[in-house]
mmCIF file of C-alpha atoms in Angstrom:
data_model
loop_
_atom_site.group_PDB
_atom_site.id
_atom_site.type_symbol
_atom_site.label_atom_id
_atom_site.label_comp_id
_atom_site.label_asym_id
_atom_site.label_seq_id
_atom_site.Cartn_x
_atom_site.Cartn_y
_atom_site.Cartn_z
ATOM 1 C CA MET A 178 8.588 0.413 26.664
ATOM 2 C CA GLU A 179 7.467 3.941 25.751
ATOM 3 C CA VAL A 180 9.792 6.105 23.693
ATOM 4 C CA ILE A 181 9.652 9.558 22.156
ATOM 5 C CA LEU A 182 10.740 9.584 18.509
ATOM 6 C CA LYS A 183 13.461 12.078 17.593
ATOM 7 C CA GLU A 184 13.234 11.247 13.874
ATOM 8 C CA ASP A 185 10.593 9.842 11.535
ATOM 9 C CA VAL A 186 10.672 6.034 11.595
ATOM 10 C CA ASN A 187 8.913 4.092 8.827
ATOM 11 C CA LYS A 188 5.824 2.184 9.952
ATOM 12 C CA LEU A 189 6.230 3.445 13.535
ATOM 13 C CA GLY A 190 5.613 7.176 13.739
ATOM 14 C CA HIS A 191 6.802 10.718 13.156
ATOM 15 C CA ARG A 192 9.196 12.971 15.014
ATOM 16 C CA GLY A 193 7.839 13.910 18.455
ATOM 17 C CA ASP A 194 5.350 11.036 18.735
ATOM 18 C CA VAL A 195 5.215 9.002 21.940
ATOM 19 C CA VAL A 196 4.975 5.341 20.904
ATOM 20 C CA LYS A 197 4.971 2.018 22.702
ATOM 21 C CA VAL A 198 7.532 -0.455 21.323
ATOM 22 C CA ALA A 199 8.963 -3.811 22.327
ATOM 23 C CA ASP A 200 11.758 -3.526 24.888
ATOM 24 C CA GLY A 201 14.374 -5.087 22.604
ATOM 25 C CA TYR A 202 13.464 -2.891 19.631
ATOM 26 C CA GLY A 203 13.765 0.223 21.777
ATOM 27 C CA ARG A 204 16.969 -0.763 23.579
ATOM 28 C CA ASN A 205 18.804 -2.317 20.630
ATOM 29 C CA TYR A 206 17.733 -0.166 17.683
ATOM 30 C CA LEU A 207 15.934 3.074 18.498
ATOM 31 C CA LEU A 208 17.943 4.309 21.503
ATOM 32 C CA PRO A 209 21.483 3.479 20.229
ATOM 33 C CA GLY A 210 20.609 4.851 16.787
ATOM 34 C CA LYS A 211 19.545 8.147 18.413
ATOM 35 C CA LEU A 212 16.154 7.755 16.730
ATOM 36 C CA ALA A 213 14.305 7.982 20.053
ATOM 37 C CA ILE A 214 14.647 8.828 23.732
ATOM 38 C CA GLU A 215 13.018 7.087 26.664
ATOM 39 C CA ALA A 216 9.636 8.557 27.605
ATOM 40 C CA THR A 217 10.173 9.808 31.168
ATOM 41 C CA ALA A 218 8.320 12.718 32.780
ATOM 42 C CA ALA A 219 11.325 15.020 32.291
ATOM 43 C CA ASN A 220 11.769 13.972 28.657
ATOM 44 C CA LYS A 221 8.050 14.516 27.971
ATOM 45 C CA ALA A 222 8.415 18.120 29.181
ATOM 46 C CA VAL A 223 11.464 18.604 26.967
ATOM 47 C CA ILE A 224 9.698 17.050 23.979
ATOM 48 C CA GLU A 225 6.890 19.617 24.184
ATOM 49 C CA GLN A 226 9.488 22.329 23.607
ATOM 50 C CA MET A 227 11.083 20.267 20.852
ATOM 51 C CA LYS A 228 7.715 19.853 19.096
ATOM 52 C CA GLY A 229 7.512 23.594 18.425
ATOM 53 C CA SER A 230 10.939 23.643 16.831
ATOM 54 C CA ALA A 231 10.161 20.387 15.021
ATOM 55 C CA ILE A 232 7.090 21.942 13.418
ATOM 56 C CA ARG A 233 9.168 24.865 12.167
ATOM 57 C CA LYS A 234 11.926 22.521 10.979
ATOM 58 C CA SER A 235 9.405 20.288 9.215
ATOM 59 C CA ALA A 236 7.906 23.307 7.435
ATOM 60 C CA LYS A 237 11.363 24.356 6.192
ATOM 61 C CA GLU A 238 12.128 20.795 5.077
ATOM 62 C CA LYS A 239 8.802 20.602 3.259
ATOM 63 C CA THR A 240 9.389 23.831 1.301
ATOM 64 C CA ALA A 241 12.921 22.651 0.430
ATOM 65 C CA ALA A 242 11.508 19.283 -0.661
ATOM 66 C CA GLN A 243 8.868 20.987 -2.828
ATOM 67 C CA GLU A 244 11.540 23.082 -4.543
ATOM 68 C CA LEU A 245 13.647 19.971 -5.126
ATOM 69 C CA ALA A 246 10.589 18.149 -6.474
ATOM 70 C CA THR A 247 9.958 20.849 -9.092
ATOM 71 C CA GLN A 248 13.620 20.633 -10.172
ATOM 72 C CA MET A 249 13.492 16.832 -10.335
ATOM 73 C CA ASP A 250 10.326 16.703 -12.463
ATOM 74 C CA ALA A 251 12.404 17.413 -15.565
ATOM 75 C CA ILE A 252 14.953 14.650 -14.904
ATOM 76 C CA GLU A 253 15.071 11.677 -17.223
ATOM 77 C CA LEU A 254 17.482 8.853 -16.438
ATOM 78 C CA VAL A 255 18.556 6.383 -19.117
ATOM 79 C CA PHE A 256 20.132 3.024 -18.254
ATOM 80 C CA GLU A 257 21.619 0.618 -20.779
ATOM 81 C CA ARG A 258 21.654 -3.057 -19.853
ATOM 82 C CA LYS A 259 22.664 -6.180 -21.765
ATOM 83 C CA VAL A 260 19.724 -7.847 -23.453
ATOM 84 C CA GLY A 261 19.366 -11.452 -24.550
ATOM 85 C CA GLU A 262 16.772 -13.185 -26.693
ATOM 86 C CA HIS A 263 13.191 -11.934 -26.522
ATOM 87 C CA ASP A 264 14.326 -8.696 -24.808
ATOM 88 C CA HIS A 265 15.358 -10.578 -21.665
ATOM 89 C CA LEU A 266 17.421 -8.282 -19.429
ATOM 90 C CA PHE A 267 20.675 -9.514 -17.882
ATOM 91 C CA GLY A 268 20.776 -7.670 -14.586
ATOM 92 C CA SER A 269 18.321 -5.047 -13.458
ATOM 93 C CA VAL A 270 18.005 -1.398 -12.466
ATOM 94 C CA THR A 271 17.785 -1.028 -8.687
ATOM 95 C CA SER A 272 17.036 1.904 -6.399
ATOM 96 C CA GLY A 273 20.792 2.077 -5.713
ATOM 97 C CA ASP A 274 21.459 2.542 -9.443
ATOM 98 C CA ILE A 275 18.863 5.307 -9.631
ATOM 99 C CA ALA A 276 20.297 7.036 -6.530
ATOM 100 C CA HIS A 277 23.802 6.857 -8.027
ATOM 101 C CA ALA A 278 22.608 8.320 -11.343
ATOM 102 C CA LEU A 279 20.800 11.135 -9.503
ATOM 103 C CA GLU A 280 23.967 11.829 -7.488
ATOM 104 C CA GLN A 281 25.944 12.191 -10.726
ATOM 105 C CA GLN A 282 23.466 14.881 -11.774
ATOM 106 C CA GLY A 283 23.929 16.721 -8.478
ATOM 107 C CA TYR A 284 20.954 15.427 -6.457
ATOM 108 C CA THR A 285 21.881 13.585 -3.263
ATOM 109 C CA ILE A 286 18.944 11.271 -2.580
ATOM 110 C CA ASP A 287 19.105 8.317 -0.202
ATOM 111 C CA ARG A 288 18.278 5.084 -2.041
ATOM 112 C CA ARG A 289 15.735 4.191 0.662
ATOM 113 C CA LYS A 290 13.656 7.202 -0.371
ATOM 114 C CA ILE A 291 13.273 5.797 -3.876
ATOM 115 C CA SER A 292 10.060 3.776 -3.742
ATOM 116 C CA LEU A 293 10.906 0.966 -6.114
ATOM 117 C CA GLU A 294 8.775 -2.096 -5.257
ATOM 118 C CA GLU A 295 11.203 -4.412 -7.023
ATOM 119 C CA PRO A 296 14.136 -3.855 -9.405
ATOM 120 C CA LEU A 297 13.273 -2.942 -13.002
ATOM 121 C CA LYS A 298 13.855 -6.107 -15.037
ATOM 122 C CA SER A 299 12.354 -5.167 -18.385
ATOM 123 C CA LEU A 300 12.941 -2.671 -21.165
ATOM 124 C CA GLY A 301 10.785 0.400 -21.311
ATOM 125 C CA GLU A 302 9.905 3.667 -19.650
ATOM 126 C CA PHE A 303 9.028 3.837 -15.966
ATOM 127 C CA HIS A 304 7.962 6.599 -13.575
ATOM 128 C CA VAL A 305 9.636 5.881 -10.258
ATOM 129 C CA PRO A 306 8.301 7.664 -7.135
ATOM 130 C CA VAL A 307 10.847 9.415 -4.899
ATOM 131 C CA LYS A 308 9.680 10.371 -1.404
ATOM 132 C CA LEU A 309 11.496 13.611 -0.531
ATOM 133 C CA HIS A 310 9.401 14.414 2.555
ATOM 134 C CA ARG A 311 6.496 12.643 4.233
ATOM 135 C CA GLU A 312 4.119 14.965 2.370
ATOM 136 C CA VAL A 313 6.152 15.506 -0.822
ATOM 137 C CA THR A 314 6.650 12.798 -3.447
ATOM 138 C CA THR A 315 7.928 13.336 -6.963
ATOM 139 C CA HIS A 316 8.383 10.990 -9.914
ATOM 140 C CA VAL A 317 11.555 10.445 -11.914
ATOM 141 C CA LYS A 318 11.341 9.168 -15.480
ATOM 142 C CA VAL A 319 13.580 6.109 -15.905
ATOM 143 C CA THR A 320 14.175 4.562 -19.320
ATOM 144 C CA VAL A 321 15.786 1.128 -19.607
ATOM 145 C CA LYS A 322 17.335 0.475 -23.028
ATOM 146 C CA GLY A 323 18.970 -2.579 -24.460
ATOM 147 C CA ASP A 324 22.702 -2.461 -25.174
ATOM 148 C CA GLU A 325 22.774 -4.487 -28.388
ATOM 149 C CA PRO A 326 24.732 -2.734 -31.163
ATOM 150 C CA ALA A 327 25.028 -5.915 -33.283
ATOM 151 C CA ALA A 328 21.262 -6.266 -33.735
ATOM 152 C CA GLU A 329 20.889 -2.589 -34.718
ATOM 153 C CA THR A 330 23.473 -2.841 -37.518
ATOM 154 C CA SER A 331 22.051 -6.129 -38.891
ATOM 155 C CA ALA A 332 18.524 -4.652 -38.958
ATOM 156 C CA ALA A 333 19.641 -1.701 -41.100
#
């Protein structure tokens, strides 16, 4: 089945691309989710017009993403988690936690745009990539601290 993508789809293509997909994937996911339209002759003519507006829209989104990236460069997020023996973390910091913390600071970022390979399960400082646009990626500084007030007072 050939479809024309209306939105960017990870590992498939970008907006306006004509791609060949499995029938079930197209019928059950792409078409109902309004991520694509069927590639007919009439739709291909319409998509040529849409490509021009898509290029302009993508340029606006890119400049907005670049501005947001410069604002986000200064952000530092600090998470406190319970720590056991040998600095073993109980729980972890996930992309959902990072998205929630960014939202509290006024930045609405979808957790799927936070490129965290796996949850952060150790103490320390991390630079987590955030993909704001397909050509714009910024990094957010995330610090994971231990929440162990008893050990701090006994060490003093």
